Amino acid sequence: MKLTIFAATGGIGRQALEQAVAAGHDVTAVVRHPKKLSIQVRTVTADLATPDVEALEYAVAGADAVLSGLGPRSNSEAGIAWRGTRAIVQAMQATDVRRIVVVSAAPIGTVPSPGRPKPPKHDPGDGFFMRNLFGPLVKAALRKHYASLALMEDVLRNSGLDWTIVRPPRLTDGPLTGTYRRAYGQNLRRGFLISRADVAHLMLRALEQPETIKQTIGIAY
Ligand SMILES: NC(=O)c1ccc[n+]([C@@H]2O[C@H](COP(=O)([O-])OP(=O)(O)OC[C@H]3O[C@@H](n4cnc5c(N)ncnc54)[C@H](OP(=O)(O)O)[C@@H]3O)[C@@H](O)[C@H]2O)c1
C-alpha cells in the first residue's frame, strides 16, 4: 500500500514507519524534524502547529491510507492532536483520500466533547480501580490533553472519512508481540499496558480489516 505516516519520529509513529517499511509498503513520512527519522523514506517536512495546506495535500495525495501518531511533547502543545488532525483531515478531503487510523487514549470514551456532550460515565471495560481511583486522577492531570483528544475524535466522526481510532492504555517501549487483546468501542478489563510497537501493529492491521472502519478500538495485553 501507499501510506502516509504523520509524526513518524514519535514513539508509535516510528514503530509504524519501521513496521510499514518492513512489510513492503511505500511510505511517505510527515515530520517536523526529518533528522530524527530512524529510516530514510520519502519525507515531507511540516509543523502541524502551523499547517502548510499545500505541503499536507502533497503529502497525502495518492495515498491508500494515512496513519498518525501525533500527540503533544509537552503540556504547552496540548492542543496539537486536535488541531493537527483537523489539518490532516482537511488535506485528505481536498485530495480524496479516505482511510485514516489515529491514536487517542483509553479514557477518552468517557470524556465529554461538543460532539459527545454526554458520553457514558464509565467505560464498560474499566474495573473498579480504573473507574474510581486511577481514571479520575489521570483525567485531572491530563485534562487539556484529553480535551484535545476528544475534539480530535469529534473531527474524525464528522469528517465523512473512513476513520479508525485506537485508544491505548499506558504505553511502554516493550517489544512487538502481535499478541494482545482488542475490543470495539470499549477498553479491556485489567488491560493497563500496551507497547508502542503493538499499537503500531494494530494500526497497520486495521488497514486490512474493513470492519475497523468508523470504530474506536481498545487495545491491551
Ligand atoms: N504515553 C502514554 O502512556 C499514552 C497512553 C495512551 C495514549 N497516548 C497517546 O498516544 C500518543 C502517541 O504516543 P507516543 O508515545 O508515540 O508520543 P510521542 O513519542 O510524544 O510522539 C508524538 C509525535 O507527535 C509529533 N508532533 C508533536 N507536535 C507536532 C507538531 N506541531 N507538528 C508535527 N508533529 C508534531 C512529535 O514530533 P517530534 O518527534 O518532532 O517531537 C512526535 O512525532 C500520545 O501523544 C498520546 O496522545 C499516550
mmCIF file of C-alpha atoms and ligand atoms in Angstrom:
data_model
loop_
_atom_site.group_PDB
_atom_site.id
_atom_site.type_symbol
_atom_site.label_atom_id
_atom_site.label_comp_id
_atom_site.label_asym_id
_atom_site.label_seq_id
_atom_site.Cartn_x
_atom_site.Cartn_y
_atom_site.Cartn_z
ATOM 1 C CA MET A 1 0.000 0.000 0.000
ATOM 2 C CA LYS A 2 0.922 3.621 -0.375
ATOM 3 C CA LEU A 3 0.921 5.010 3.169
ATOM 4 C CA THR A 4 1.441 8.484 4.602
ATOM 5 C CA ILE A 5 2.582 8.411 8.234
ATOM 6 C CA PHE A 6 2.302 11.562 10.342
ATOM 7 C CA ALA A 7 4.562 12.007 13.395
ATOM 8 C CA ALA A 8 6.853 9.212 12.195
ATOM 9 C CA THR A 9 9.521 10.396 14.673
ATOM 10 C CA GLY A 10 7.337 9.722 17.738
ATOM 11 C CA GLY A 11 7.170 6.559 19.823
ATOM 12 C CA ILE A 12 4.255 4.975 17.965
ATOM 13 C CA GLY A 13 4.935 6.781 14.685
ATOM 14 C CA ARG A 14 8.473 5.432 14.474
ATOM 15 C CA GLN A 15 7.210 1.903 15.099
ATOM 16 C CA ALA A 16 4.542 2.353 12.433
ATOM 17 C CA LEU A 17 7.154 3.624 9.977
ATOM 18 C CA GLU A 18 9.576 0.751 10.604
ATOM 19 C CA GLN A 19 6.885 -1.943 10.523
ATOM 20 C CA ALA A 20 5.301 -0.472 7.388
ATOM 21 C CA VAL A 21 8.617 -0.375 5.523
ATOM 22 C CA ALA A 22 9.463 -3.911 6.702
ATOM 23 C CA ALA A 23 6.095 -5.073 5.355
ATOM 24 C CA GLY A 24 6.952 -3.614 1.943
ATOM 25 C CA HIS A 25 4.616 -0.613 1.959
ATOM 26 C CA ASP A 26 5.527 2.522 0.041
ATOM 27 C CA VAL A 27 5.777 5.116 2.827
ATOM 28 C CA THR A 28 5.788 8.904 2.959
ATOM 29 C CA ALA A 29 6.729 10.287 6.389
ATOM 30 C CA VAL A 30 5.432 13.676 7.508
ATOM 31 C CA VAL A 31 7.554 15.092 10.326
ATOM 32 C CA ARG A 32 8.713 18.415 11.683
ATOM 33 C CA HIS A 33 12.299 17.229 12.324
ATOM 34 C CA PRO A 34 13.424 14.979 9.413
ATOM 35 C CA LYS A 35 16.845 14.390 11.009
ATOM 36 C CA LYS A 36 15.095 12.391 13.742
ATOM 37 C CA LEU A 37 13.785 9.766 11.294
ATOM 38 C CA SER A 38 15.050 6.249 12.061
ATOM 39 C CA ILE A 39 14.952 5.216 8.403
ATOM 40 C CA GLN A 40 15.025 7.231 5.222
ATOM 41 C CA VAL A 41 11.828 7.330 3.190
ATOM 42 C CA ARG A 42 10.125 9.974 1.071
ATOM 43 C CA THR A 43 9.686 12.790 3.576
ATOM 44 C CA VAL A 44 7.549 15.901 3.819
ATOM 45 C CA THR A 45 8.520 18.432 6.488
ATOM 46 C CA ALA A 46 5.534 20.034 8.220
ATOM 47 C CA ASP A 47 4.896 21.530 11.629
ATOM 48 C CA LEU A 48 1.241 20.794 12.331
ATOM 49 C CA ALA A 49 1.013 23.708 14.774
ATOM 50 C CA THR A 50 1.169 25.985 11.715
ATOM 51 C CA PRO A 51 -0.108 23.721 8.948
ATOM 52 C CA ASP A 52 1.001 24.372 5.398
ATOM 53 C CA VAL A 53 -2.056 23.309 3.385
ATOM 54 C CA GLU A 54 -0.127 22.719 0.154
ATOM 55 C CA ALA A 55 2.530 20.587 1.843
ATOM 56 C CA LEU A 56 -0.087 18.463 3.595
ATOM 57 C CA GLU A 57 -2.094 17.930 0.420
ATOM 58 C CA TYR A 58 1.115 16.950 -1.397
ATOM 59 C CA ALA A 59 1.951 14.537 1.446
ATOM 60 C CA VAL A 60 -1.364 12.673 1.371
ATOM 61 C CA ALA A 61 -2.272 12.843 -2.340
ATOM 62 C CA GLY A 62 -2.455 9.366 -3.843
ATOM 63 C CA ALA A 63 -2.143 7.547 -0.505
ATOM 64 C CA ASP A 64 -4.210 4.421 0.122
ATOM 65 C CA ALA A 65 -4.223 5.311 3.816
ATOM 66 C CA VAL A 66 -2.929 7.741 6.416
ATOM 67 C CA LEU A 67 -1.603 6.769 9.847
ATOM 68 C CA SER A 68 -0.996 9.303 12.612
ATOM 69 C CA GLY A 69 0.844 9.007 15.915
ATOM 70 C CA LEU A 70 0.537 12.752 16.519
ATOM 71 C CA GLY A 71 0.486 13.987 20.105
ATOM 72 C CA PRO A 72 1.941 16.717 22.329
ATOM 73 C CA ARG A 73 5.546 16.576 23.534
ATOM 74 C CA SER A 74 4.666 18.990 26.372
ATOM 75 C CA ASN A 75 1.663 20.496 28.132
ATOM 76 C CA SER A 76 2.026 23.723 26.180
ATOM 77 C CA GLU A 77 1.442 21.746 22.966
ATOM 78 C CA ALA A 78 -1.674 20.053 24.378
ATOM 79 C CA GLY A 79 -3.998 21.148 21.548
ATOM 80 C CA ILE A 80 -1.898 19.653 18.769
ATOM 81 C CA ALA A 81 -3.745 16.332 18.472
ATOM 82 C CA TRP A 82 -6.956 18.144 17.633
ATOM 83 C CA ARG A 83 -5.592 20.995 15.504
ATOM 84 C CA GLY A 84 -3.078 18.831 13.668
ATOM 85 C CA THR A 85 -5.610 16.106 12.930
ATOM 86 C CA ARG A 86 -8.074 18.682 11.642
ATOM 87 C CA ALA A 87 -5.415 19.876 9.186
ATOM 88 C CA ILE A 88 -4.677 16.268 8.116
ATOM 89 C CA VAL A 89 -8.398 15.590 7.594
ATOM 90 C CA GLN A 90 -8.793 18.749 5.502
ATOM 91 C CA ALA A 91 -5.855 17.712 3.320
ATOM 92 C CA MET A 92 -7.393 14.245 2.875
ATOM 93 C CA GLN A 93 -10.785 15.693 1.965
ATOM 94 C CA ALA A 94 -9.171 18.015 -0.585
ATOM 95 C CA THR A 95 -7.277 15.152 -2.249
ATOM 96 C CA ASP A 96 -9.942 12.440 -1.985
ATOM 97 C CA VAL A 97 -8.002 10.179 0.365
ATOM 98 C CA ARG A 98 -10.403 8.286 2.615
ATOM 99 C CA ARG A 99 -8.695 5.972 5.078
ATOM 100 C CA ILE A 100 -7.105 7.190 8.341
ATOM 101 C CA VAL A 101 -6.024 5.475 11.571
ATOM 102 C CA VAL A 102 -5.051 7.587 14.598
ATOM 103 C CA VAL A 103 -4.058 7.205 18.242
ATOM 104 C CA SER A 104 -6.271 8.512 21.033
ATOM 105 C CA ALA A 105 -6.260 7.247 24.651
ATOM 106 C CA ALA A 106 -8.212 4.751 26.753
ATOM 107 C CA PRO A 107 -10.055 7.312 28.946
ATOM 108 C CA ILE A 108 -11.473 9.328 26.020
ATOM 109 C CA GLY A 109 -14.647 7.262 25.722
ATOM 110 C CA THR A 110 -15.861 8.958 28.907
ATOM 111 C CA VAL A 111 -14.556 12.487 28.193
ATOM 112 C CA PRO A 112 -17.272 14.942 27.053
ATOM 113 C CA SER A 113 -16.771 16.990 23.890
ATOM 114 C CA PRO A 114 -19.029 19.214 21.772
ATOM 115 C CA GLY A 115 -19.781 16.208 19.552
ATOM 116 C CA ARG A 116 -20.428 13.861 22.505
ATOM 117 C CA PRO A 117 -21.609 16.133 25.314
ATOM 118 C CA LYS A 118 -22.943 13.211 27.369
ATOM 119 C CA PRO A 119 -20.611 10.255 26.996
ATOM 120 C CA PRO A 120 -21.144 7.210 29.212
ATOM 121 C CA LYS A 121 -19.969 7.857 32.780
ATOM 122 C CA HIS A 122 -17.945 4.645 32.821
ATOM 123 C CA ASP A 123 -16.265 2.664 30.094
ATOM 124 C CA PRO A 124 -17.715 -0.866 30.131
ATOM 125 C CA GLY A 125 -14.174 -2.280 30.075
ATOM 126 C CA ASP A 126 -12.953 -0.356 33.130
ATOM 127 C CA GLY A 127 -12.974 -2.101 36.515
ATOM 128 C CA PHE A 128 -13.276 -0.601 39.994
ATOM 129 C CA PHE A 129 -9.684 0.662 40.170
ATOM 130 C CA MET A 130 -9.835 2.457 36.833
ATOM 131 C CA ARG A 131 -13.334 3.887 37.388
ATOM 132 C CA ASN A 132 -12.857 5.188 40.876
ATOM 133 C CA LEU A 133 -9.161 5.722 41.567
ATOM 134 C CA PHE A 134 -6.700 5.809 38.711
ATOM 135 C CA GLY A 135 -9.075 7.088 35.987
ATOM 136 C CA PRO A 136 -10.178 10.287 37.769
ATOM 137 C CA LEU A 137 -6.577 11.092 38.781
ATOM 138 C CA VAL A 138 -5.212 10.703 35.262
ATOM 139 C CA LYS A 139 -8.117 12.659 33.784
ATOM 140 C CA ALA A 140 -7.427 15.547 36.158
ATOM 141 C CA ALA A 141 -3.692 15.529 35.425
ATOM 142 C CA LEU A 142 -4.128 15.342 31.637
ATOM 143 C CA ARG A 143 -7.318 17.386 31.344
ATOM 144 C CA LYS A 144 -6.151 19.650 28.500
ATOM 145 C CA HIS A 145 -4.613 16.833 26.529
ATOM 146 C CA TYR A 146 -7.696 14.643 26.889
ATOM 147 C CA ALA A 147 -9.960 17.530 25.828
ATOM 148 C CA SER A 148 -7.836 17.797 22.683
ATOM 149 C CA LEU A 149 -8.078 14.048 22.007
ATOM 150 C CA ALA A 150 -11.871 14.184 22.486
ATOM 151 C CA LEU A 151 -12.041 17.053 19.979
ATOM 152 C CA MET A 152 -9.799 15.084 17.621
ATOM 153 C CA GLU A 153 -12.269 12.198 17.808
ATOM 154 C CA ASP A 154 -15.119 14.647 17.006
ATOM 155 C CA VAL A 155 -13.211 15.887 13.955
ATOM 156 C CA LEU A 156 -12.882 12.330 12.670
ATOM 157 C CA ARG A 157 -16.513 11.372 13.383
ATOM 158 C CA ASN A 158 -17.661 14.452 11.455
ATOM 159 C CA SER A 159 -15.174 14.033 8.629
ATOM 160 C CA GLY A 160 -17.024 11.624 6.353
ATOM 161 C CA LEU A 161 -13.716 9.729 6.075
ATOM 162 C CA ASP A 162 -13.092 6.046 6.792
ATOM 163 C CA TRP A 163 -11.506 6.509 10.219
ATOM 164 C CA THR A 164 -10.329 4.177 12.955
ATOM 165 C CA ILE A 165 -9.401 5.473 16.414
ATOM 166 C CA VAL A 166 -7.124 3.342 18.589
ATOM 167 C CA ARG A 167 -7.434 4.026 22.331
ATOM 168 C CA PRO A 168 -4.449 2.549 24.170
ATOM 169 C CA PRO A 169 -3.899 2.496 27.933
ATOM 170 C CA ARG A 170 -0.411 3.275 29.321
ATOM 171 C CA LEU A 171 2.247 2.946 26.609
ATOM 172 C CA THR A 172 5.544 1.106 27.058
ATOM 173 C CA ASP A 173 8.659 0.736 24.928
ATOM 174 C CA GLY A 174 8.320 -3.040 25.118
ATOM 175 C CA PRO A 175 8.752 -5.277 22.084
ATOM 176 C CA LEU A 176 6.413 -6.039 19.226
ATOM 177 C CA THR A 177 4.489 -9.154 20.235
ATOM 178 C CA GLY A 178 1.470 -9.128 17.909
ATOM 179 C CA THR A 179 -0.306 -10.822 20.817
ATOM 180 C CA TYR A 180 -2.743 -8.507 22.526
ATOM 181 C CA ARG A 181 -6.436 -8.168 23.231
ATOM 182 C CA ARG A 182 -8.615 -5.643 21.449
ATOM 183 C CA ALA A 183 -12.261 -4.613 21.690
ATOM 184 C CA TYR A 184 -14.512 -2.370 19.642
ATOM 185 C CA GLY A 185 -15.955 0.662 21.426
ATOM 186 C CA GLN A 186 -14.551 -0.100 24.859
ATOM 187 C CA ASN A 187 -11.456 -0.691 26.961
ATOM 188 C CA LEU A 188 -10.142 -4.078 28.079
ATOM 189 C CA ARG A 189 -10.771 -5.328 31.605
ATOM 190 C CA ARG A 190 -7.484 -5.240 33.571
ATOM 191 C CA GLY A 191 -5.732 -4.053 30.426
ATOM 192 C CA PHE A 192 -3.348 -1.472 31.834
ATOM 193 C CA LEU A 193 -0.419 -1.641 29.396
ATOM 194 C CA ILE A 194 0.455 -1.949 25.722
ATOM 195 C CA SER A 195 3.722 -1.367 23.867
ATOM 196 C CA ARG A 196 4.039 1.355 21.265
ATOM 197 C CA ALA A 197 5.177 -1.368 18.845
ATOM 198 C CA ASP A 198 1.949 -3.316 19.329
ATOM 199 C CA VAL A 199 -0.200 -0.202 18.911
ATOM 200 C CA ALA A 200 1.548 0.396 15.571
ATOM 201 C CA HIS A 201 0.949 -3.274 14.710
ATOM 202 C CA LEU A 202 -2.793 -2.868 15.300
ATOM 203 C CA MET A 203 -2.891 0.349 13.259
ATOM 204 C CA LEU A 204 -1.338 -1.397 10.258
ATOM 205 C CA ARG A 205 -3.509 -4.455 10.736
ATOM 206 C CA ALA A 206 -6.636 -2.273 10.787
ATOM 207 C CA LEU A 207 -5.886 -1.201 7.214
ATOM 208 C CA GLU A 208 -6.580 -4.740 6.049
ATOM 209 C CA GLN A 209 -9.775 -5.071 8.102
ATOM 210 C CA PRO A 210 -12.681 -3.014 6.735
ATOM 211 C CA GLU A 211 -14.724 -3.901 9.838
ATOM 212 C CA THR A 212 -12.485 -1.482 11.792
ATOM 213 C CA ILE A 213 -13.789 1.489 9.781
ATOM 214 C CA LYS A 214 -15.693 4.037 11.909
ATOM 215 C CA GLN A 215 -14.708 2.170 15.066
ATOM 216 C CA THR A 216 -12.843 3.052 18.234
ATOM 217 C CA ILE A 217 -10.676 0.155 19.359
ATOM 218 C CA GLY A 218 -9.425 -0.599 22.849
ATOM 219 C CA ILE A 219 -6.123 -2.499 22.968
ATOM 220 C CA ALA A 220 -4.147 -4.029 25.860
ATOM 221 C CA TYR A 221 -2.305 -7.191 26.929
HETATM 222 N N1 LIG B 1 2.113 7.987 26.985
HETATM 223 C C1 LIG B 1 1.121 7.167 27.225
HETATM 224 O O1 LIG B 1 1.185 6.293 28.130
HETATM 225 C C2 LIG B 1 -0.131 7.258 26.391
HETATM 226 C C3 LIG B 1 -1.211 6.470 26.721
HETATM 227 C C4 LIG B 1 -2.360 6.487 25.900
HETATM 228 C C5 LIG B 1 -2.397 7.313 24.780
HETATM 229 N N2 LIG B 1 -1.321 8.095 24.486
HETATM 230 C C6 LIG B 1 -1.401 8.912 23.264
HETATM 231 O O2 LIG B 1 -0.542 8.360 22.275
HETATM 232 C C7 LIG B 1 0.101 9.421 21.588
HETATM 233 C C8 LIG B 1 1.336 8.906 20.911
HETATM 234 O O3 LIG B 1 2.245 8.409 21.899
HETATM 235 P P1 LIG B 1 3.807 8.436 21.617
HETATM 236 O O4 LIG B 1 4.471 7.879 22.816
HETATM 237 O O5 LIG B 1 4.070 7.854 20.273
HETATM 238 O O6 LIG B 1 4.039 10.030 21.548
HETATM 239 P P2 LIG B 1 5.371 10.847 21.266
HETATM 240 O O7 LIG B 1 6.555 9.925 21.261
HETATM 241 O O8 LIG B 1 5.370 12.015 22.180
HETATM 242 O O9 LIG B 1 5.185 11.349 19.742
HETATM 243 C C9 LIG B 1 4.438 12.479 19.413
HETATM 244 C C10 LIG B 1 4.674 12.767 17.951
HETATM 245 O O10 LIG B 1 3.916 13.910 17.570
HETATM 246 C C11 LIG B 1 4.782 14.781 16.865
HETATM 247 N N3 LIG B 1 4.381 16.175 16.983
HETATM 248 C C12 LIG B 1 4.067 16.848 18.124
HETATM 249 N N4 LIG B 1 3.784 18.132 17.829
HETATM 250 C C13 LIG B 1 3.911 18.245 16.473
HETATM 251 C C14 LIG B 1 3.761 19.325 15.570
HETATM 252 N N5 LIG B 1 3.434 20.563 15.975
HETATM 253 N N6 LIG B 1 3.954 19.098 14.244
HETATM 254 C C15 LIG B 1 4.298 17.856 13.803
HETATM 255 N N7 LIG B 1 4.478 16.800 14.603
HETATM 256 C C16 LIG B 1 4.290 17.008 15.931
HETATM 257 C C17 LIG B 1 6.133 14.585 17.501
HETATM 258 O O11 LIG B 1 7.143 15.098 16.661
HETATM 259 P P3 LIG B 1 8.660 15.328 17.192
HETATM 260 O O12 LIG B 1 9.299 13.949 17.168
HETATM 261 O O13 LIG B 1 9.219 16.258 16.190
HETATM 262 O O14 LIG B 1 8.574 15.892 18.581
HETATM 263 C C18 LIG B 1 6.141 13.080 17.641
HETATM 264 O O15 LIG B 1 6.482 12.504 16.405
HETATM 265 C C19 LIG B 1 0.337 10.439 22.707
HETATM 266 O O16 LIG B 1 0.529 11.719 22.179
HETATM 267 C C20 LIG B 1 -0.958 10.350 23.488
HETATM 268 O O17 LIG B 1 -1.935 11.207 22.927
HETATM 269 C C21 LIG B 1 -0.204 8.083 25.263
#
